[in-house]
CSV table of C-alpha atoms in Angstrom, one decimal:
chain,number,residue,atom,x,y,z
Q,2,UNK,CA,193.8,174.7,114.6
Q,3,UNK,CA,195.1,171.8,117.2
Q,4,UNK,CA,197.5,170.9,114.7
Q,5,UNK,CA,198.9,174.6,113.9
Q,6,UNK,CA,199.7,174.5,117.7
Q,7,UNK,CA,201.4,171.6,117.4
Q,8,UNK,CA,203.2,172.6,114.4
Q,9,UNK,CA,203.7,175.9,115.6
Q,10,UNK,CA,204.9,174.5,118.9
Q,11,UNK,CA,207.5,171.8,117.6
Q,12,UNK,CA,209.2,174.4,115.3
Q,13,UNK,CA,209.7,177.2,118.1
Q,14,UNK,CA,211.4,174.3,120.4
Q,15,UNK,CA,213.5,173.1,117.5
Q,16,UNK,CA,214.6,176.5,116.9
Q,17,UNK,CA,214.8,177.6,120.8
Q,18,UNK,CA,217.3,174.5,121.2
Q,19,UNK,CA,219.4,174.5,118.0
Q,20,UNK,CA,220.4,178.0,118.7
Q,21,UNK,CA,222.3,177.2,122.2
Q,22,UNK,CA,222.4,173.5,122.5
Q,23,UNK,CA,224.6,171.1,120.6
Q,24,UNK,CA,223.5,167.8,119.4
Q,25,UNK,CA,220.6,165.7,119.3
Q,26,UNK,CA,218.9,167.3,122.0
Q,27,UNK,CA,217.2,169.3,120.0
Q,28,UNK,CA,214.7,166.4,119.8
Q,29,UNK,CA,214.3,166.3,123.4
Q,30,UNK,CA,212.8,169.9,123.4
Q,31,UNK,CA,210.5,169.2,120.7
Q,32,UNK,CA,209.2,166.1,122.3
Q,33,UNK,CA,208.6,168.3,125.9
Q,34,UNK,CA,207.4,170.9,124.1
Q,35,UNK,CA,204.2,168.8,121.8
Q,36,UNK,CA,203.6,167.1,125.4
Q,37,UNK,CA,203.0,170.4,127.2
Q,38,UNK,CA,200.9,172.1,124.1
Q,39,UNK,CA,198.4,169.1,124.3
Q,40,UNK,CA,197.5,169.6,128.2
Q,41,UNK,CA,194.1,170.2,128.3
Q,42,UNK,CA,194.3,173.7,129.9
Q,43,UNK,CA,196.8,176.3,130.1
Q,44,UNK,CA,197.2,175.8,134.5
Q,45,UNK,CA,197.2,171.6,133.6
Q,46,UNK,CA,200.2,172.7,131.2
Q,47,UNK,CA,202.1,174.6,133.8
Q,48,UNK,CA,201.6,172.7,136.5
Q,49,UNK,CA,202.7,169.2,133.9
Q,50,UNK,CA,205.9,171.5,132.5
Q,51,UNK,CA,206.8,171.8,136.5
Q,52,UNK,CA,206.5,168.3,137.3
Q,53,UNK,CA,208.0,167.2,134.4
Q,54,UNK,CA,211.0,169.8,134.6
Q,55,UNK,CA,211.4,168.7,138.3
Q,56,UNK,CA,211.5,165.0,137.8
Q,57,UNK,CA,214.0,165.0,135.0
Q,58,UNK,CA,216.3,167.1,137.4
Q,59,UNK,CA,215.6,165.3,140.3
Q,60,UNK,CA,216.6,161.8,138.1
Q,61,UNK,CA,219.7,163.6,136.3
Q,62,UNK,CA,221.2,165.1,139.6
Q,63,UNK,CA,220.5,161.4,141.1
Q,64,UNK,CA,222.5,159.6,138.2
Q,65,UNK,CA,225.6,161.8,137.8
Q,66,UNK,CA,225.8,161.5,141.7
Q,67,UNK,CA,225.3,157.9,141.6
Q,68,UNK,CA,227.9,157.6,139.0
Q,69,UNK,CA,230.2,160.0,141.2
Q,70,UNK,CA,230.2,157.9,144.0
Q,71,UNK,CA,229.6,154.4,142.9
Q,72,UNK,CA,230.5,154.4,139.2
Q,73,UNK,CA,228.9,153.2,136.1
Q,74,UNK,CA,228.3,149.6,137.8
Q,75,UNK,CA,225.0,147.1,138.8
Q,76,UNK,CA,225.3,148.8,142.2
Q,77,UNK,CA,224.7,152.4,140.8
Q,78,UNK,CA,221.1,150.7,139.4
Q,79,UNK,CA,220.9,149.4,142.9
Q,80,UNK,CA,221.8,152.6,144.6
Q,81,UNK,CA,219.5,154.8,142.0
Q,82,UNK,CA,215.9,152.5,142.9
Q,83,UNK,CA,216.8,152.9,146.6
Q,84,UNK,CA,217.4,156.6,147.0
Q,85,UNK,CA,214.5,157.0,144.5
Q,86,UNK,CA,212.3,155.0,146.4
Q,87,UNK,CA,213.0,156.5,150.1
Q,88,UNK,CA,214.2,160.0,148.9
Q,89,UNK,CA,210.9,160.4,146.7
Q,90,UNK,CA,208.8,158.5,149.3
Q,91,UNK,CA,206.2,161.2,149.8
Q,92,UNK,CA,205.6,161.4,146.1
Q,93,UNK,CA,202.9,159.7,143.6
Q,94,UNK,CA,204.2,156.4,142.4
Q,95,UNK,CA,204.0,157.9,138.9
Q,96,UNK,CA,206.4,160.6,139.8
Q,97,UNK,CA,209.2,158.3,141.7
Q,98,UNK,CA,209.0,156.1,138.5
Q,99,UNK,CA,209.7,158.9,136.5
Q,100,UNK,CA,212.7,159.9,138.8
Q,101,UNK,CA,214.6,156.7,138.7
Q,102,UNK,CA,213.8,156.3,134.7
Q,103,UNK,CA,215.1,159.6,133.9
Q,104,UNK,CA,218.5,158.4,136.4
Q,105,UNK,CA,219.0,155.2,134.4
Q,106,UNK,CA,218.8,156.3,131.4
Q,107,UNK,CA,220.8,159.2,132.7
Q,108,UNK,CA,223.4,156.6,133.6
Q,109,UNK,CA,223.5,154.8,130.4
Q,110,UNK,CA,223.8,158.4,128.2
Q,111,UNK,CA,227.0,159.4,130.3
Q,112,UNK,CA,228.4,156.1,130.3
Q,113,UNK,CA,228.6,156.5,126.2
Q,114,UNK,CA,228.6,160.5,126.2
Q,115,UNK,CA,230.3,163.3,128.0
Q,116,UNK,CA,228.8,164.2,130.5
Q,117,UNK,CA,227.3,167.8,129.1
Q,118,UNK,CA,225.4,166.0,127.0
Q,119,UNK,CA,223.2,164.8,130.2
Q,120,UNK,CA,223.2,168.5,131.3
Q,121,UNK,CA,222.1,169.5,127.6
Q,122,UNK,CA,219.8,166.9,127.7
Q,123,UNK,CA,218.4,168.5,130.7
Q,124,UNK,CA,218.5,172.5,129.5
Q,125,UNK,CA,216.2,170.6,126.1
Q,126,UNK,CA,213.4,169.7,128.2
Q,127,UNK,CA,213.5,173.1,130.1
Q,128,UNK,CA,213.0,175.1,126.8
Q,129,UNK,CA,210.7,172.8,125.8
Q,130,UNK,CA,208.3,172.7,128.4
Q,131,UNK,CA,208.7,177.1,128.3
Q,132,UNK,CA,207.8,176.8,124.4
Q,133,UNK,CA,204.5,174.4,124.6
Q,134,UNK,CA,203.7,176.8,127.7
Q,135,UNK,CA,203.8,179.8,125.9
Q,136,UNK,CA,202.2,178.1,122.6
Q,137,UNK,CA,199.2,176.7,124.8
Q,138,UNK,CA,198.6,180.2,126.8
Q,139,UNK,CA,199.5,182.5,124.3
Q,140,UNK,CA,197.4,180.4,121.0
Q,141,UNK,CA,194.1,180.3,121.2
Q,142,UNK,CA,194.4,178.9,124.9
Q,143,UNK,CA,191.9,175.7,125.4
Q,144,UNK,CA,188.6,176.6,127.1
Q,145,UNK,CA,185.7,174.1,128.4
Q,146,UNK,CA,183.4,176.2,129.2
Q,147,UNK,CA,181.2,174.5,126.4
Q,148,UNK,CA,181.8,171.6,127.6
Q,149,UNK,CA,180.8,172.2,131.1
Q,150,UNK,CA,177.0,173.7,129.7
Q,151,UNK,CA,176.5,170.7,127.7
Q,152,UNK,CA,177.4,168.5,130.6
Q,153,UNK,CA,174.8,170.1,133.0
Q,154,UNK,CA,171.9,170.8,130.6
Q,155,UNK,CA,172.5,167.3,129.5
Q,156,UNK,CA,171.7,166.1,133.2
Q,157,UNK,CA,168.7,168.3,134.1
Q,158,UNK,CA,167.5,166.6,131.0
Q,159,UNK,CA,168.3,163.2,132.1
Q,160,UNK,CA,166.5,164.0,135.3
Q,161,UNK,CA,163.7,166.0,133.9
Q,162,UNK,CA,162.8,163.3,131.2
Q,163,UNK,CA,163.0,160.4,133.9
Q,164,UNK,CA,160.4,162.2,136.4
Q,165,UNK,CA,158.1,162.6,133.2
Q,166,UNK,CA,158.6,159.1,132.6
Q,167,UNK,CA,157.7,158.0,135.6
Q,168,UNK,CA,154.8,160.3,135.8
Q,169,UNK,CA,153.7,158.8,132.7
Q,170,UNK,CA,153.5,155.5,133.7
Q,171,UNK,CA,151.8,156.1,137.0
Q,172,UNK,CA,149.1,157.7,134.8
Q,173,UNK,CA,148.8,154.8,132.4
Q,174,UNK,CA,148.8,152.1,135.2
Q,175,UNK,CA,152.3,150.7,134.6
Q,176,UNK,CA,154.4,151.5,137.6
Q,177,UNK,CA,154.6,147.7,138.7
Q,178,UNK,CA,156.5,146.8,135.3
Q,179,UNK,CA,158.3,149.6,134.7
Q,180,UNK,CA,159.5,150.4,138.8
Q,181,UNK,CA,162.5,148.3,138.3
Q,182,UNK,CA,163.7,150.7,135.3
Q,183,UNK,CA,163.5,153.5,137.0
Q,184,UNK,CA,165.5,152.4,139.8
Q,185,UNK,CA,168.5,151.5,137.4
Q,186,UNK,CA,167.7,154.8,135.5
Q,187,UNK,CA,167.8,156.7,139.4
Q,188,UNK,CA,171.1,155.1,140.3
Q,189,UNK,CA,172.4,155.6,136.6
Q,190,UNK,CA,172.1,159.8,137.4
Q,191,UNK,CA,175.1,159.0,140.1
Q,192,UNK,CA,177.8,158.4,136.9
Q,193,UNK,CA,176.3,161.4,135.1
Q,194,UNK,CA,176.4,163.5,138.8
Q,195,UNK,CA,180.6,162.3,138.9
Q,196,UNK,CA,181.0,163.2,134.5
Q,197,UNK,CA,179.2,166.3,134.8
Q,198,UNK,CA,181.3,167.5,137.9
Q,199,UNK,CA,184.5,166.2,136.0
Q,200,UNK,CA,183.5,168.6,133.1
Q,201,UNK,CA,182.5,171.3,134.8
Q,202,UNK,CA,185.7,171.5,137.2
Q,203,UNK,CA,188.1,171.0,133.7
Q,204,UNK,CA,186.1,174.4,132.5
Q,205,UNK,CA,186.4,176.1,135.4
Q,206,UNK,CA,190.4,175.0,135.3
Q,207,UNK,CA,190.3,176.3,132.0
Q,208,UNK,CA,189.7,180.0,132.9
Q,209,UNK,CA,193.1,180.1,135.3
Q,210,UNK,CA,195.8,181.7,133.6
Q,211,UNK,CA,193.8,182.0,130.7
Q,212,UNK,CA,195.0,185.0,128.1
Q,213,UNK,CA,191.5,184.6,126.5
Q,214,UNK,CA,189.7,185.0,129.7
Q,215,UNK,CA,191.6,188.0,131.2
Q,216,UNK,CA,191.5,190.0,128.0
Q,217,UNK,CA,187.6,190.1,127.6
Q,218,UNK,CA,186.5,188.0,130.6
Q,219,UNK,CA,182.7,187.2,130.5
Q,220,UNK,CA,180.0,189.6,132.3
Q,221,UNK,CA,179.0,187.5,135.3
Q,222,UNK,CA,181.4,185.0,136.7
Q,223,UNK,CA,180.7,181.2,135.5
Q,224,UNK,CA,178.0,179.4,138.1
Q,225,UNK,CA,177.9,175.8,136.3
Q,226,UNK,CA,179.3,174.7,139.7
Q,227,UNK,CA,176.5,176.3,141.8
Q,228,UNK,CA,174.2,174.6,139.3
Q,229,UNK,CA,175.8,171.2,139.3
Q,230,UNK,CA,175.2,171.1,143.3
Q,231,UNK,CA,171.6,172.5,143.4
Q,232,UNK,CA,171.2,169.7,140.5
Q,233,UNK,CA,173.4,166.6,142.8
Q,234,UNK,CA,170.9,167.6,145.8
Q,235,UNK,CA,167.6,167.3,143.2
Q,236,UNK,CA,169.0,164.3,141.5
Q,237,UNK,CA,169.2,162.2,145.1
Q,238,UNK,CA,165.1,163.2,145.5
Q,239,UNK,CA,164.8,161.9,141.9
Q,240,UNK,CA,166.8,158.3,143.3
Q,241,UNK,CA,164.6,158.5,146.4
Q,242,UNK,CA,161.4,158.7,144.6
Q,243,UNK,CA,161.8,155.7,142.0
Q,244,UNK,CA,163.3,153.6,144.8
Q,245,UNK,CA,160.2,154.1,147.1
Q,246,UNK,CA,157.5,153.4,144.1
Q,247,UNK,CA,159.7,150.6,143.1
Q,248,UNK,CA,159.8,149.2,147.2
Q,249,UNK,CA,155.9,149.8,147.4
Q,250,UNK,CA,155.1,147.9,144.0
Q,251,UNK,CA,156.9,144.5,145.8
Q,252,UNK,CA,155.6,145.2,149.4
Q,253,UNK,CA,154.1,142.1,150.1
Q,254,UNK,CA,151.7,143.8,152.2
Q,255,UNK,CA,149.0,144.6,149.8
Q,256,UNK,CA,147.2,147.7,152.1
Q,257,UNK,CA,150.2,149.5,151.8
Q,258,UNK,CA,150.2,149.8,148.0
Q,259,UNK,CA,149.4,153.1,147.0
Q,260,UNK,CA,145.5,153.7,146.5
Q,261,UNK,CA,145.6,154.6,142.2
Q,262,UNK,CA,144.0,158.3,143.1
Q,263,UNK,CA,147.0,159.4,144.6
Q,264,UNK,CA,149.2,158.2,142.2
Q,265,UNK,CA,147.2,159.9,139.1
Q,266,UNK,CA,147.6,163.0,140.9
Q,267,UNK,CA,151.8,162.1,141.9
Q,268,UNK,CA,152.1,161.7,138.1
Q,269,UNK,CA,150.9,165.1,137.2
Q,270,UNK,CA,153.5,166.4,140.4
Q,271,UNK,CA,156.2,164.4,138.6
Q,272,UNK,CA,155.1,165.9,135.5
Q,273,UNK,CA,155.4,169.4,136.7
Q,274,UNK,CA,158.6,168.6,138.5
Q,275,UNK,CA,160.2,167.8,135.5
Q,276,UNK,CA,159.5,170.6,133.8
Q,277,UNK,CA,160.7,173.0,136.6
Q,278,UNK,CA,164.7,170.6,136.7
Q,279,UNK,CA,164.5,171.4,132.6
Q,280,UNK,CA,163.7,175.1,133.8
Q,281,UNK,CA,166.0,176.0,135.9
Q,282,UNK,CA,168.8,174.7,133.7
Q,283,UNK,CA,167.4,177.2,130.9
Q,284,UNK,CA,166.9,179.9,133.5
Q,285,UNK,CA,170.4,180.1,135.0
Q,286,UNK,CA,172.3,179.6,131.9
Q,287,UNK,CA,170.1,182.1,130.2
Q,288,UNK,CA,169.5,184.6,132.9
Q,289,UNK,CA,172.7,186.8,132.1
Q,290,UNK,CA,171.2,188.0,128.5
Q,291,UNK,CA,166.7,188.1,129.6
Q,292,UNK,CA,166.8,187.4,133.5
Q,293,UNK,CA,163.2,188.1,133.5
Q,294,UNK,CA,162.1,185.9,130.5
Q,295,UNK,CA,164.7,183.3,131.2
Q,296,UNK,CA,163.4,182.8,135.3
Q,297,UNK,CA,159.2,183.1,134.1
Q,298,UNK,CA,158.9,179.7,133.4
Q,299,UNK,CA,160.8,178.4,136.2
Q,300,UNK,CA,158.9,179.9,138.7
Q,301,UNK,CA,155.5,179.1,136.6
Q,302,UNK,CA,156.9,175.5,137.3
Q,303,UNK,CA,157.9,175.5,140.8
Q,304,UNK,CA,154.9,177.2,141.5
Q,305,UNK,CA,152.7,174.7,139.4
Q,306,UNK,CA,153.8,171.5,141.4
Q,307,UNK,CA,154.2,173.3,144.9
Q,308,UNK,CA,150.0,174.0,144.2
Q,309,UNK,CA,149.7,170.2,143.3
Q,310,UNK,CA,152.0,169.3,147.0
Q,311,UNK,CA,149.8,171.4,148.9
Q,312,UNK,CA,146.3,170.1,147.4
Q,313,UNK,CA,147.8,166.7,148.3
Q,314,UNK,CA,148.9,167.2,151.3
Q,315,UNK,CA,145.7,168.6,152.4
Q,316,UNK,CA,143.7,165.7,151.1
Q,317,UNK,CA,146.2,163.1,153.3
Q,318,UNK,CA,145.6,165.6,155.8
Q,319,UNK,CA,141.9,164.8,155.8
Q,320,UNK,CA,142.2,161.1,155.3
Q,321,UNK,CA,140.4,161.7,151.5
Q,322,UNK,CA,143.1,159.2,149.6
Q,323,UNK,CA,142.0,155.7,149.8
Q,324,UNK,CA,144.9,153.2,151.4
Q,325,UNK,CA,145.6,154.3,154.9
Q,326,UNK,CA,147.7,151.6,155.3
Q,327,UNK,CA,150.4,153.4,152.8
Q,328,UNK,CA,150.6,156.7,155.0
Q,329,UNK,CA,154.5,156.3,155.5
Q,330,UNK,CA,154.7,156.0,151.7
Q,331,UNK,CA,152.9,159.0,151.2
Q,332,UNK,CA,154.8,161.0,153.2
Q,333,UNK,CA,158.2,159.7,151.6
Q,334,UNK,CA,157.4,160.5,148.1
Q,335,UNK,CA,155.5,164.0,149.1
Q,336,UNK,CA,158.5,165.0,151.1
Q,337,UNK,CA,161.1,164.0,148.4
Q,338,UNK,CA,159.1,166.2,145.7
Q,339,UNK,CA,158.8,168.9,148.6
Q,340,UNK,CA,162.9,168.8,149.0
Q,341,UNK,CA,163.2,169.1,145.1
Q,342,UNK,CA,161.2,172.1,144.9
Q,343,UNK,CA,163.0,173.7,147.8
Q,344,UNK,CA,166.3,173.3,146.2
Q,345,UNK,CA,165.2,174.5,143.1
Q,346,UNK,CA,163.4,177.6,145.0
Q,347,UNK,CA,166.5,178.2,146.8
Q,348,UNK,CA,168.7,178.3,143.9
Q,349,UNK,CA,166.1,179.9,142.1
Q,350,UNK,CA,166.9,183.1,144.7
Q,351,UNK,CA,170.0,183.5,145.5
């Protein structure tokens, strides 16, 4: 179907321009037009078709009054990069680059071509940019809303799976070889946090100016961003927690290291906790069609590992763990797990 757009697209412009412009321009408006039918969504296309549209004018206007003043010499080159640079000042490099390119080559079309031509040149890229607009908007206009699910679930997966894993291993008595992964793993959940906010704000682009979307918009308003955050919060607990096992396991002080009956009962926590990331994914994106079955086994989870945090805490409370010496550790990894649940709970309610 991309290509049909395409297609569909660069025959419209040919025919828009061929009817009221003269030449070899013509080529011009197909070439604006295939560029503004592949922007990713239907506001990234109008807002490209503006810029673009701008620029060129902004570069025409400069040459013919470059050439008007100064003539078709080195100077006008000269004359063009300055007032580009310090009229356009404010403007993204990209966009100043584009201005003086469009005024040089500008120059060089008038000094073998009337000058119409330049101004028909122009008029192309307007009607154009309006055809791969009204191609990308009107044809099956792009959506990423997909994309933006796949993105998150794919993180509370990451996350879920790397609490389990570390849960695992402090069960089978392999947290000092394996601490060092799950720090790398704990900062690697920082890229996915910046990819799966990239995706989600392209969706959520996606759905402005949308013909799709306003003709049979959706029954509850898209919350992947709501989700992403609640996940960014849980996924700096998730960092926190195989940082501190990973700083206990090379403490050189040896009665701080973490007596091994707290940690079997920390890896059924971290168990649980995984589960109830995974959850809460599943619940919100599946709450709209069975909110009650969809939020059950989130809850069951949340509640699951808050029972586990408050048996523990208890048992610290009464000095029953072996280790004293590794009280402030304790306390770091109960209060990490104790933030993860709370912004899972709070999400959970709103």
């Amino acid at each position: 179907m991309h290509g049909t757009k395409n297609l569909l697209a660069a025959l419209l412009a040919w025919e828009a321009a061929t009817l009221w412009i003269p030449g070899e321009s013509s080529y011009v408006a197909v070439a604006t037009a295939l560029l503004m039918v592949n922007a990713a969504t239907v506001y990234r296309s109008v807002t490209q078709a503006v810029r673009s549209v701008a620029t060129r004018a902004m570069g025409v206007l400069l040459a013919l009054g470059t050439v008007w003043l100064l003539g078709s010499t080195a100077g006008s080159i000269a004359g063009i990069v300055g007032i580009a640079l310090v009229a356009a000042g404010r403007r993204a490099s990209d966009e100043r680059l584009q201005v003086a390119s469009t005024a040089v080559l500008t120059l060089a079309t008038a000094a073998a071509a009337p000058v119409g031509n330049v101004v028909f040149t122009a008029i192309a890229a307007l009607s154009g940019a309006v055809v791969g607009v009204a191609v990308n908007a009107l044809v099956l206009p792009p959506m990423h809303l997909e994309e933006s699910d796949d993105a998150v679930r794919d993180l509370a997966r990451v996350m879920g799976a790397l609490l389990r894993d570390m849960g695992h291993g402090l069960r089978e008595r392999q947290h000092a070889a394996r601490a060092h992964g799950w720090v790398q793993d704990g900062r690697g959940l920082g890229r996915r946090v910046a990819d799966a906010r990239e995706h989600v704000q392209q969706g959520q682009e996606s759905l402005r100016w949308n013909t799709c979307w306003v003709v049979r918009p959706r029954h509850r308003p898209v919350t992947y961003g709501d989700m992403l955050n609640t996940l960014h919060g849980v996924s700096l607990q998730v960092r926190g927690i195989a940082r501190t096992l990973a700083d206990n396991v090379y403490d050189d002080h040896t009665d701080h290291h973490l007596g091994q009956q707290f940690l079997d009962r920390y890896a059924e926590m971290l168990k649980l906790a995984g589960q109830a990331v995974e959850a809460f994914v599943e619940a919100e994106a599946e709450s709209a069609a069975r909110p009650a079955e969809a939020r059950e086994g989130l809850r069951e989870a949340i509640d699951g590992a808050r029972a586990w945090h408050e048996t523990m805490t208890d048992l610290i409370g009464r000095g029953a763990l072996v280790k004293p010496g590794a009280w402030h550790v304790y306390g770091s990894l109960m209060t990490d797990v104790e933030r993860l649940l709370a912004d899972l709970d709070h999400a959970d309610r709103l």
